[in-house]
GROMACS .gro file of C-alpha atoms in nm:
model
  369
    1MET     CA    1  -3.793  -4.822   0.877
    2ASN     CA    2  -3.503  -4.702   0.686
    3ASP     CA    3  -3.551  -4.326   0.692
    4SER     CA    4  -3.229  -4.220   0.486
    5VAL     CA    5  -3.233  -4.131   0.117
    6GLY     CA    6  -2.892  -4.309   0.124
    7ILE     CA    7  -2.609  -4.231  -0.090
    8VAL     CA    8  -2.671  -3.942  -0.325
    9THR     CA    9  -2.484  -3.763  -0.598
   10THR     CA   10  -2.465  -3.394  -0.691
   11GLU     CA   11  -2.577  -3.323  -1.043
   12TYR     CA   12  -2.492  -3.031  -1.264
   13ALA     CA   13  -2.723  -2.854  -1.512
   14HIS     CA   14  -2.555  -2.644  -1.764
   15PHE     CA   15  -2.707  -2.362  -1.967
   16ASP     CA   16  -2.575  -2.188  -2.262
   17ALA     CA   17  -2.832  -1.895  -2.243
   18GLU     CA   18  -2.750  -1.576  -2.056
   19LEU     CA   19  -2.954  -1.469  -1.758
   20ARG     CA   20  -3.082  -1.121  -1.742
   21LEU     CA   21  -3.023  -1.001  -1.380
   22GLU     CA   22  -3.207  -0.750  -1.186
   23SER     CA   23  -2.900  -0.506  -1.214
   24GLY     CA   24  -2.934  -0.524  -1.595
   25ARG     CA   25  -2.628  -0.711  -1.648
   26ARG     CA   26  -2.626  -1.056  -1.802
   27LEU     CA   27  -2.474  -1.375  -1.663
   28GLY     CA   28  -2.406  -1.683  -1.867
   29PRO     CA   29  -2.334  -1.955  -1.955
   30LEU     CA   30  -2.478  -2.097  -1.622
   31THR     CA   31  -2.418  -2.400  -1.416
   32ILE     CA   32  -2.650  -2.510  -1.128
   33ALA     CA   33  -2.558  -2.779  -0.889
   34TYR     CA   34  -2.855  -2.979  -0.756
   35GLU     CA   35  -2.968  -3.300  -0.594
   36CYS     CA   36  -3.287  -3.481  -0.613
   37TYR     CA   37  -3.448  -3.738  -0.372
   38GLY     CA   38  -3.748  -3.963  -0.441
   39GLU     CA   39  -3.935  -4.014  -0.778
   40LEU     CA   40  -4.103  -3.784  -1.002
   41ASN     CA   41  -4.474  -3.931  -1.056
   42ALA     CA   42  -4.631  -3.962  -1.401
   43ASP     CA   43  -4.784  -3.607  -1.433
   44HIS     CA   44  -4.487  -3.444  -1.257
   45SER     CA   45  -4.719  -3.293  -0.984
   46ASN     CA   46  -4.532  -3.416  -0.676
   47ALA     CA   47  -4.225  -3.197  -0.683
   48ILE     CA   48  -4.105  -3.004  -0.398
   49LEU     CA   49  -3.816  -2.752  -0.408
   50VAL     CA   50  -3.606  -2.690  -0.093
   51CYS     CA   51  -3.411  -2.363  -0.087
   52HIS     CA   52  -3.103  -2.330   0.125
   53ALA     CA   53  -2.978  -2.050   0.363
   54TRP     CA   54  -2.670  -1.812   0.320
   55THR     CA   55  -2.382  -2.044   0.293
   56GLY     CA   56  -2.582  -2.361   0.234
   57ASP     CA   57  -2.561  -2.598  -0.071
   58ALA     CA   58  -2.754  -2.844  -0.289
   59HIS     CA   59  -2.659  -3.132  -0.045
   60ALA     CA   60  -2.972  -3.132   0.181
   61ALA     CA   61  -3.027  -3.503   0.255
   62GLY     CA   62  -2.841  -3.842   0.256
   63ARG     CA   63  -2.458  -3.884   0.223
   64HIS     CA   64  -2.216  -3.861  -0.073
   65HIS     CA   65  -2.025  -4.167   0.040
   66GLU     CA   66  -2.028  -4.427   0.328
   67ASP     CA   67  -1.779  -4.231   0.528
   68ASP     CA   68  -1.930  -3.898   0.533
   69ARG     CA   69  -1.940  -3.764   0.879
   70LYS     CA   70  -2.235  -3.572   0.827
   71PRO     CA   71  -2.556  -3.609   0.625
   72GLY     CA   72  -2.720  -3.313   0.420
   73TRP     CA   73  -2.808  -3.000   0.599
   74TRP     CA   74  -3.202  -3.085   0.627
   75ASP     CA   75  -3.155  -3.479   0.639
   76ASN     CA   76  -3.396  -3.476   0.956
   77MET     CA   77  -3.670  -3.333   0.709
   78ILE     CA   78  -3.600  -3.518   0.373
   79GLY     CA   79  -3.645  -3.904   0.356
   80PRO     CA   80  -3.879  -4.201   0.362
   81GLY     CA   81  -4.149  -4.133   0.616
   82LYS     CA   82  -4.014  -3.789   0.696
   83VAL     CA   83  -4.217  -3.469   0.660
   84LEU     CA   84  -4.076  -3.434   0.305
   85ASP     CA   85  -4.148  -3.783   0.238
   86THR     CA   86  -3.949  -3.926  -0.050
   87ASP     CA   87  -4.193  -4.206  -0.087
   88ARG     CA   88  -4.440  -3.953  -0.186
   89TYR     CA   89  -4.265  -3.639  -0.303
   90PHE     CA   90  -3.996  -3.570  -0.568
   91VAL     CA   91  -3.761  -3.325  -0.359
   92ILE     CA   92  -3.508  -3.094  -0.538
   93SER     CA   93  -3.247  -2.898  -0.375
   94SER     CA   94  -3.042  -2.643  -0.568
   95ASN     CA   95  -2.736  -2.427  -0.496
   96VAL     CA   96  -2.793  -2.072  -0.560
   97ILE     CA   97  -2.600  -1.879  -0.830
   98GLY     CA   98  -2.330  -1.658  -0.646
   99SER     CA   99  -2.224  -1.939  -0.434
  100CYS     CA  100  -1.897  -2.161  -0.452
  101LYS     CA  101  -2.080  -2.492  -0.409
  102GLY     CA  102  -2.123  -2.595  -0.761
  103SER     CA  103  -2.331  -2.309  -0.920
  104THR     CA  104  -2.198  -2.035  -1.100
  105GLY     CA  105  -2.029  -1.764  -0.888
  106PRO     CA  106  -1.739  -1.563  -0.821
  107THR     CA  107  -1.508  -1.857  -0.823
  108SER     CA  108  -1.635  -1.975  -1.164
  109THR     CA  109  -1.438  -1.895  -1.489
  110ASN     CA  110  -1.558  -1.577  -1.656
  111PRO     CA  111  -1.586  -1.668  -2.036
  112THR     CA  112  -1.473  -1.339  -2.137
  113THR     CA  113  -1.124  -1.364  -1.969
  114ASP     CA  114  -1.084  -1.734  -1.917
  115ARG     CA  115  -0.993  -1.642  -1.551
  116PRO     CA  116  -1.213  -1.663  -1.233
  117TYR     CA  117  -1.463  -1.374  -1.211
  118ARG     CA  118  -1.376  -1.271  -0.853
  119LEU     CA  119  -1.508  -0.917  -0.817
  120ASN     CA  120  -1.610  -0.896  -1.191
  121PHE     CA  121  -1.902  -1.121  -1.098
  122PRO     CA  122  -2.224  -0.908  -1.124
  123VAL     CA  123  -2.413  -0.827  -0.802
  124ILE     CA  124  -2.704  -1.055  -0.776
  125MET     CA  125  -3.027  -1.040  -0.586
  126VAL     CA  126  -3.251  -1.310  -0.430
  127ARG     CA  127  -3.486  -1.277  -0.731
  128ASP     CA  128  -3.199  -1.353  -0.967
  129MET     CA  129  -3.133  -1.685  -0.775
  130VAL     CA  130  -3.495  -1.780  -0.815
  131ARG     CA  131  -3.485  -1.686  -1.184
  132ALA     CA  132  -3.192  -1.937  -1.229
  133GLN     CA  133  -3.375  -2.191  -1.022
  134LYS     CA  134  -3.666  -2.168  -1.282
  135LEU     CA  135  -3.429  -2.254  -1.561
  136LEU     CA  136  -3.348  -2.586  -1.357
  137ILE     CA  137  -3.709  -2.661  -1.297
  138ASP     CA  138  -3.803  -2.625  -1.660
  139ARG     CA  139  -3.509  -2.852  -1.752
  140LEU     CA  140  -3.658  -3.109  -1.511
  141GLY     CA  141  -3.974  -3.093  -1.704
  142ILE     CA  142  -4.176  -2.975  -1.413
  143ALA     CA  143  -4.461  -2.728  -1.504
  144LYS     CA  144  -4.574  -2.667  -1.151
  145LEU     CA  145  -4.402  -2.721  -0.810
  146LEU     CA  146  -4.626  -2.886  -0.516
  147SER     CA  147  -4.428  -2.634  -0.282
  148VAL     CA  148  -4.120  -2.425  -0.232
  149VAL     CA  149  -3.986  -2.475   0.107
  150GLY     CA  150  -3.697  -2.282   0.271
  151GLY     CA  151  -3.539  -2.130   0.570
  152SER     CA  152  -3.376  -1.784   0.609
  153MET     CA  153  -3.245  -1.684   0.255
  154GLY     CA  154  -3.436  -1.997   0.141
  155ALA     CA  155  -3.757  -1.839   0.295
  156MET     CA  156  -3.684  -1.532   0.075
  157GLN     CA  157  -3.659  -1.748  -0.227
  158ALA     CA  158  -3.995  -1.932  -0.142
  159LEU     CA  159  -4.167  -1.582  -0.126
  160GLU     CA  160  -4.010  -1.489  -0.451
  161TRP     CA  161  -4.134  -1.804  -0.622
  162GLY     CA  162  -4.488  -1.741  -0.514
  163ILE     CA  163  -4.488  -1.371  -0.639
  164HIS     CA  164  -4.299  -1.401  -0.954
  165TYR     CA  165  -4.412  -1.750  -1.067
  166PRO     CA  166  -4.766  -1.796  -0.943
  167GLU     CA  167  -4.857  -2.014  -1.235
  168ASN     CA  168  -4.564  -2.256  -1.142
  169VAL     CA  169  -4.616  -2.308  -0.772
  170TYR     CA  170  -4.918  -2.448  -0.566
  171SER     CA  171  -4.786  -2.336  -0.228
  172VAL     CA  172  -4.492  -2.178  -0.047
  173VAL     CA  173  -4.350  -2.219   0.303
  174PRO     CA  174  -4.131  -1.939   0.416
  175ILE     CA  175  -3.932  -2.022   0.741
  176ALA     CA  176  -3.751  -1.780   0.953
  177GLY     CA  177  -3.789  -1.520   0.681
  178CYS     CA  178  -3.901  -1.191   0.633
  179GLY     CA  179  -4.009  -0.913   0.360
  180ARG     CA  180  -3.731  -0.701   0.371
  181THR     CA  181  -3.392  -0.709   0.543
  182SER     CA  182  -3.363  -0.490   0.843
  183PRO     CA  183  -3.110  -0.218   0.919
  184MET     CA  184  -2.972  -0.427   1.201
  185ALA     CA  185  -2.902  -0.739   0.970
  186ILE     CA  186  -2.748  -0.488   0.720
  187SER     CA  187  -2.509  -0.343   0.994
  188LEU     CA  188  -2.409  -0.692   1.088
  189ASN     CA  189  -2.311  -0.800   0.734
  190ALA     CA  190  -2.134  -0.459   0.705
  191LEU     CA  191  -1.909  -0.553   1.003
  192ALA     CA  192  -1.853  -0.898   0.844
  193ARG     CA  193  -1.754  -0.713   0.512
  194GLN     CA  194  -1.520  -0.478   0.670
  195ALA     CA  195  -1.350  -0.775   0.863
  196ILE     CA  196  -1.266  -0.948   0.514
  197PHE     CA  197  -1.171  -0.600   0.334
  198ASN     CA  198  -0.929  -0.526   0.606
  199ASP     CA  199  -0.742  -0.869   0.584
  200PRO     CA  200  -0.414  -0.780   0.385
  201LEU     CA  201  -0.454  -1.106   0.200
  202TYR     CA  202  -0.791  -1.015   0.054
  203LYS     CA  203  -0.613  -0.812  -0.219
  204LYS     CA  204  -0.949  -0.654  -0.351
  205GLY     CA  205  -1.088  -1.009  -0.414
  206ASN     CA  206  -0.768  -1.118  -0.615
  207TYR     CA  207  -0.638  -1.365  -0.338
  208ARG     CA  208  -0.526  -1.712  -0.421
  209PRO     CA  209  -0.754  -1.994  -0.328
  210GLU     CA  210  -0.484  -2.152  -0.126
  211HIS     CA  211  -0.422  -1.825   0.056
  212PRO     CA  212  -0.751  -1.676   0.136
  213PRO     CA  213  -0.798  -1.386   0.380
  214ALA     CA  214  -0.842  -1.643   0.645
  215ASP     CA  215  -0.814  -1.424   0.961
  216GLY     CA  216  -1.071  -1.151   0.835
  217PHE     CA  217  -1.295  -1.434   0.678
  218ALA     CA  218  -1.307  -1.625   1.028
  219LEU     CA  219  -1.396  -1.311   1.190
  220ALA     CA  220  -1.669  -1.228   0.948
  221ARG     CA  221  -1.807  -1.575   1.002
  222ALA     CA  222  -1.803  -1.532   1.373
  223VAL     CA  223  -2.003  -1.206   1.340
  224GLY     CA  224  -2.264  -1.392   1.127
  225HIS     CA  225  -2.279  -1.691   1.351
  226ILE     CA  226  -2.353  -1.480   1.662
  227SER     CA  227  -2.661  -1.354   1.484
  228PHE     CA  228  -2.762  -1.705   1.423
  229LEU     CA  229  -2.781  -1.784   1.780
  230SER     CA  230  -2.966  -1.632   2.095
  231ASP     CA  231  -2.880  -1.537   2.447
  232ALA     CA  232  -3.051  -1.831   2.579
  233SER     CA  233  -2.885  -2.085   2.357
  234MET     CA  234  -2.543  -1.947   2.430
  235HIS     CA  235  -2.626  -1.989   2.807
  236LEU     CA  236  -2.745  -2.345   2.737
  237LYS     CA  237  -2.432  -2.432   2.533
  238PHE     CA  238  -2.137  -2.229   2.697
  239SER     CA  239  -2.274  -2.048   3.012
  240ARG     CA  240  -1.990  -1.841   3.149
  241ARG     CA  241  -1.730  -2.134   3.151
  242PHE     CA  242  -1.362  -2.034   3.116
  243SER     CA  243  -1.174  -2.243   2.863
  244ARG     CA  244  -1.003  -2.522   3.040
  245MET     CA  245  -0.677  -2.482   2.845
  246ASP     CA  246  -0.642  -2.120   2.961
  247GLY     CA  247  -0.595  -1.951   3.298
  248MET     CA  248  -0.865  -1.705   3.409
  249PHE     CA  249  -0.596  -1.424   3.472
  250ASP     CA  250  -0.408  -1.504   3.151
  251PHE     CA  251  -0.455  -1.178   2.960
  252PHE     CA  252  -0.502  -1.383   2.647
  253GLY     CA  253  -0.722  -1.653   2.805
  254LYS     CA  254  -1.083  -1.708   2.651
  255PHE     CA  255  -1.421  -1.823   2.751
  256GLU     CA  256  -1.558  -2.133   2.601
  257VAL     CA  257  -1.776  -1.922   2.372
  258GLU     CA  258  -1.464  -1.747   2.230
  259ARG     CA  259  -1.299  -2.065   2.159
  260TYR     CA  260  -1.606  -2.205   1.985
  261LEU     CA  261  -1.626  -1.886   1.769
  262ASP     CA  262  -1.263  -1.920   1.683
  263TYR     CA  263  -1.316  -2.280   1.582
  264ASN     CA  264  -1.635  -2.223   1.383
  265GLY     CA  265  -1.456  -1.934   1.203
  266SER     CA  266  -1.149  -2.126   1.105
  267SER     CA  267  -1.324  -2.440   1.000
  268PHE     CA  268  -1.546  -2.235   0.775
  269VAL     CA  269  -1.257  -2.069   0.595
  270ASP     CA  270  -1.170  -2.412   0.468
  271ARG     CA  271  -1.499  -2.504   0.322
  272PHE     CA  272  -1.620  -2.155   0.166
  273ASP     CA  273  -1.511  -1.884  -0.048
  274ALA     CA  274  -1.460  -1.532   0.087
  275ASN     CA  275  -1.598  -1.345  -0.222
  276SER     CA  276  -1.906  -1.592  -0.265
  277PHE     CA  277  -1.966  -1.510   0.115
  278LEU     CA  278  -1.954  -1.128   0.026
  279TYR     CA  279  -2.175  -1.161  -0.298
  280LEU     CA  280  -2.442  -1.359  -0.104
  281ALA     CA  281  -2.434  -1.115   0.199
  282LYS     CA  282  -2.497  -0.834  -0.058
  283ALA     CA  283  -2.798  -1.022  -0.192
  284LEU     CA  284  -2.938  -1.046   0.163
  285ASP     CA  285  -2.891  -0.699   0.220
  286LEU     CA  286  -3.073  -0.581  -0.088
  287TYR     CA  287  -3.369  -0.813  -0.039
  288ASP     CA  288  -3.692  -0.639  -0.033
  289VAL     CA  289  -4.001  -0.821  -0.172
  290ALA     CA  290  -4.148  -0.480  -0.289
  291TRP     CA  291  -3.842  -0.426  -0.510
  292ARG     CA  292  -3.987  -0.303  -0.852
  293PHE     CA  293  -4.329  -0.266  -0.695
  294ASP     CA  294  -4.490   0.044  -0.582
  295SER     CA  295  -4.540  -0.103  -0.222
  296LEU     CA  296  -4.526  -0.417  -0.011
  297GLU     CA  297  -4.919  -0.436  -0.072
  298GLU     CA  298  -4.881  -0.438  -0.441
  299ALA     CA  299  -4.610  -0.689  -0.431
  300LEU     CA  300  -4.804  -0.937  -0.215
  301ALA     CA  301  -5.127  -0.876  -0.410
  302THR     CA  302  -4.956  -1.116  -0.680
  303LEU     CA  303  -4.932  -1.398  -0.443
  304THR     CA  304  -5.222  -1.619  -0.500
  305CYS     CA  305  -5.114  -1.956  -0.371
  306PRO     CA  306  -5.146  -2.079  -0.004
  307SER     CA  307  -4.848  -1.982   0.221
  308LEU     CA  308  -4.746  -2.120   0.547
  309TRP     CA  309  -4.518  -1.908   0.758
  310PHE     CA  310  -4.290  -2.002   1.068
  311SER     CA  311  -4.109  -1.755   1.288
  312PHE     CA  312  -3.920  -1.838   1.610
  313SER     CA  313  -3.954  -1.653   1.937
  314SER     CA  314  -3.568  -1.609   2.005
  315ASP     CA  315  -3.496  -1.510   1.654
  316TRP     CA  316  -3.333  -1.173   1.656
  317LEU     CA  317  -3.178  -1.161   1.299
  318TYR     CA  318  -3.520  -1.193   1.122
  319THR     CA  319  -3.773  -1.138   1.401
  320PRO     CA  320  -4.129  -1.273   1.429
  321ALA     CA  321  -4.236  -0.903   1.388
  322GLN     CA  322  -4.079  -0.892   1.037
  323ALA     CA  323  -4.254  -1.209   0.935
  324GLU     CA  324  -4.591  -1.087   1.082
  325GLU     CA  325  -4.570  -0.770   0.888
  326VAL     CA  326  -4.596  -0.986   0.567
  327VAL     CA  327  -4.859  -1.224   0.710
  328GLU     CA  328  -5.067  -0.953   0.843
  329GLU     CA  329  -5.070  -0.783   0.496
  330LEU     CA  330  -5.166  -1.122   0.347
  331GLN     CA  331  -5.448  -1.159   0.585
  332ARG     CA  332  -5.582  -0.822   0.514
  333GLN     CA  333  -5.591  -0.908   0.147
  334LYS     CA  334  -5.786  -1.224   0.242
  335LYS     CA  335  -5.502  -1.447   0.104
  336PRO     CA  336  -5.479  -1.817   0.197
  337VAL     CA  337  -5.202  -1.779   0.468
  338SER     CA  338  -5.108  -1.962   0.790
  339TYR     CA  339  -4.865  -1.856   1.043
  340HIS     CA  340  -4.705  -2.017   1.354
  341LEU     CA  341  -4.473  -1.851   1.606
  342ILE     CA  342  -4.258  -2.129   1.745
  343GLU     CA  343  -4.129  -2.115   2.090
  344SER     CA  344  -3.752  -2.201   2.083
  345ASP     CA  345  -3.421  -2.090   2.247
  346TYR     CA  346  -3.198  -2.151   1.961
  347GLY     CA  347  -3.243  -1.808   1.778
  348HIS     CA  348  -3.236  -1.787   1.396
  349ASP     CA  349  -3.094  -2.146   1.393
  350SER     CA  350  -3.406  -2.285   1.536
  351PHE     CA  351  -3.541  -2.394   1.186
  352LEU     CA  352  -3.215  -2.622   1.171
  353VAL     CA  353  -3.188  -2.722   1.534
  354GLU     CA  354  -3.561  -2.780   1.635
  355PRO     CA  355  -3.747  -2.877   1.329
  356GLU     CA  356  -3.952  -3.124   1.521
  357LYS     CA  357  -4.148  -2.812   1.661
  358PHE     CA  358  -4.290  -2.702   1.342
  359ILE     CA  359  -4.288  -3.029   1.146
  360PRO     CA  360  -4.637  -3.132   1.252
  361PHE     CA  361  -4.782  -2.808   1.101
  362LEU     CA  362  -4.592  -2.846   0.773
  363ARG     CA  363  -4.700  -3.219   0.743
  364GLU     CA  364  -5.068  -3.119   0.785
  365PHE     CA  365  -5.032  -2.839   0.543
  366LEU     CA  366  -4.878  -3.059   0.267
  367ASP     CA  367  -5.136  -3.333   0.330
  368GLN     CA  368  -5.396  -3.061   0.254
  369LEU     CA  369  -5.268  -2.952  -0.082
   0.00000   0.00000   0.00000
């Protein structure tokens, strides 16, 4: 069985209207990059929205051309016969606003100045991302999503959908998520920010795209990437092996894990924008599902649809305890909620590395809707 969605094309939806943000500022016109897989049925009842993590994009499945080295970021989840079965479901993946992957963000042209926004782009929150997604879903003619599924920052988006658009979603599936960002996660993002700010090429956000603050940005990515892994996964992948190209007593010699972080950081600089990285990090730091509510309890009282939660045993960025805080409150309120703690050594990245461990639960959940 061919289990790939094949060659796909990123599409772009343009909106002339301004979006009122949580900050009180307005953003518009808007562009949202998105991809669709499968076919929308006659009554438009089979649509599933997939939400990406921090530096993800709309390209969740398939390939853009035959020579693509890698498929979309959740290709093992989306396709004919897969858990997000494109023979049954119409799957939508959109890029969040604030990104540099096709949707309106700091690299976009500011209509007021006819120059890139850069740091004139407004601070956004996850709730603003979801509000922009709602424009896209309306444009596609979908009154009610069968489910919103996402990992990490995508889990935050899924929860926001359930709370703020209860009449427009049948279910939500937050994976490796939380109800509010922890001080530890915020502190790691603070280090990443300082790494970029301290790079002399950053120039208060006014760097040229061809001359980004590469050293600081690569270091910022390394800080973030460490938080996605776990001690166990680092032992599995690198152990304490010293780089084969270095001498152990060379002062500047490196362990394999150091070489890996160097490579990961430098390659990331070539495919993402530093200002976009900072804006999305700020959105993560600000995330609190109880924002504009009096309490977590009041916020979750508005969630009426079934929700399926997953956390991972070795995830120290968004820990199981953080997800369980939300799940336990939903249980206390007798809401339709299910929760699975998945044993995995791959830290926060487990939802991307070992989806086979939670796919059976997700398949069963979707079959029951």
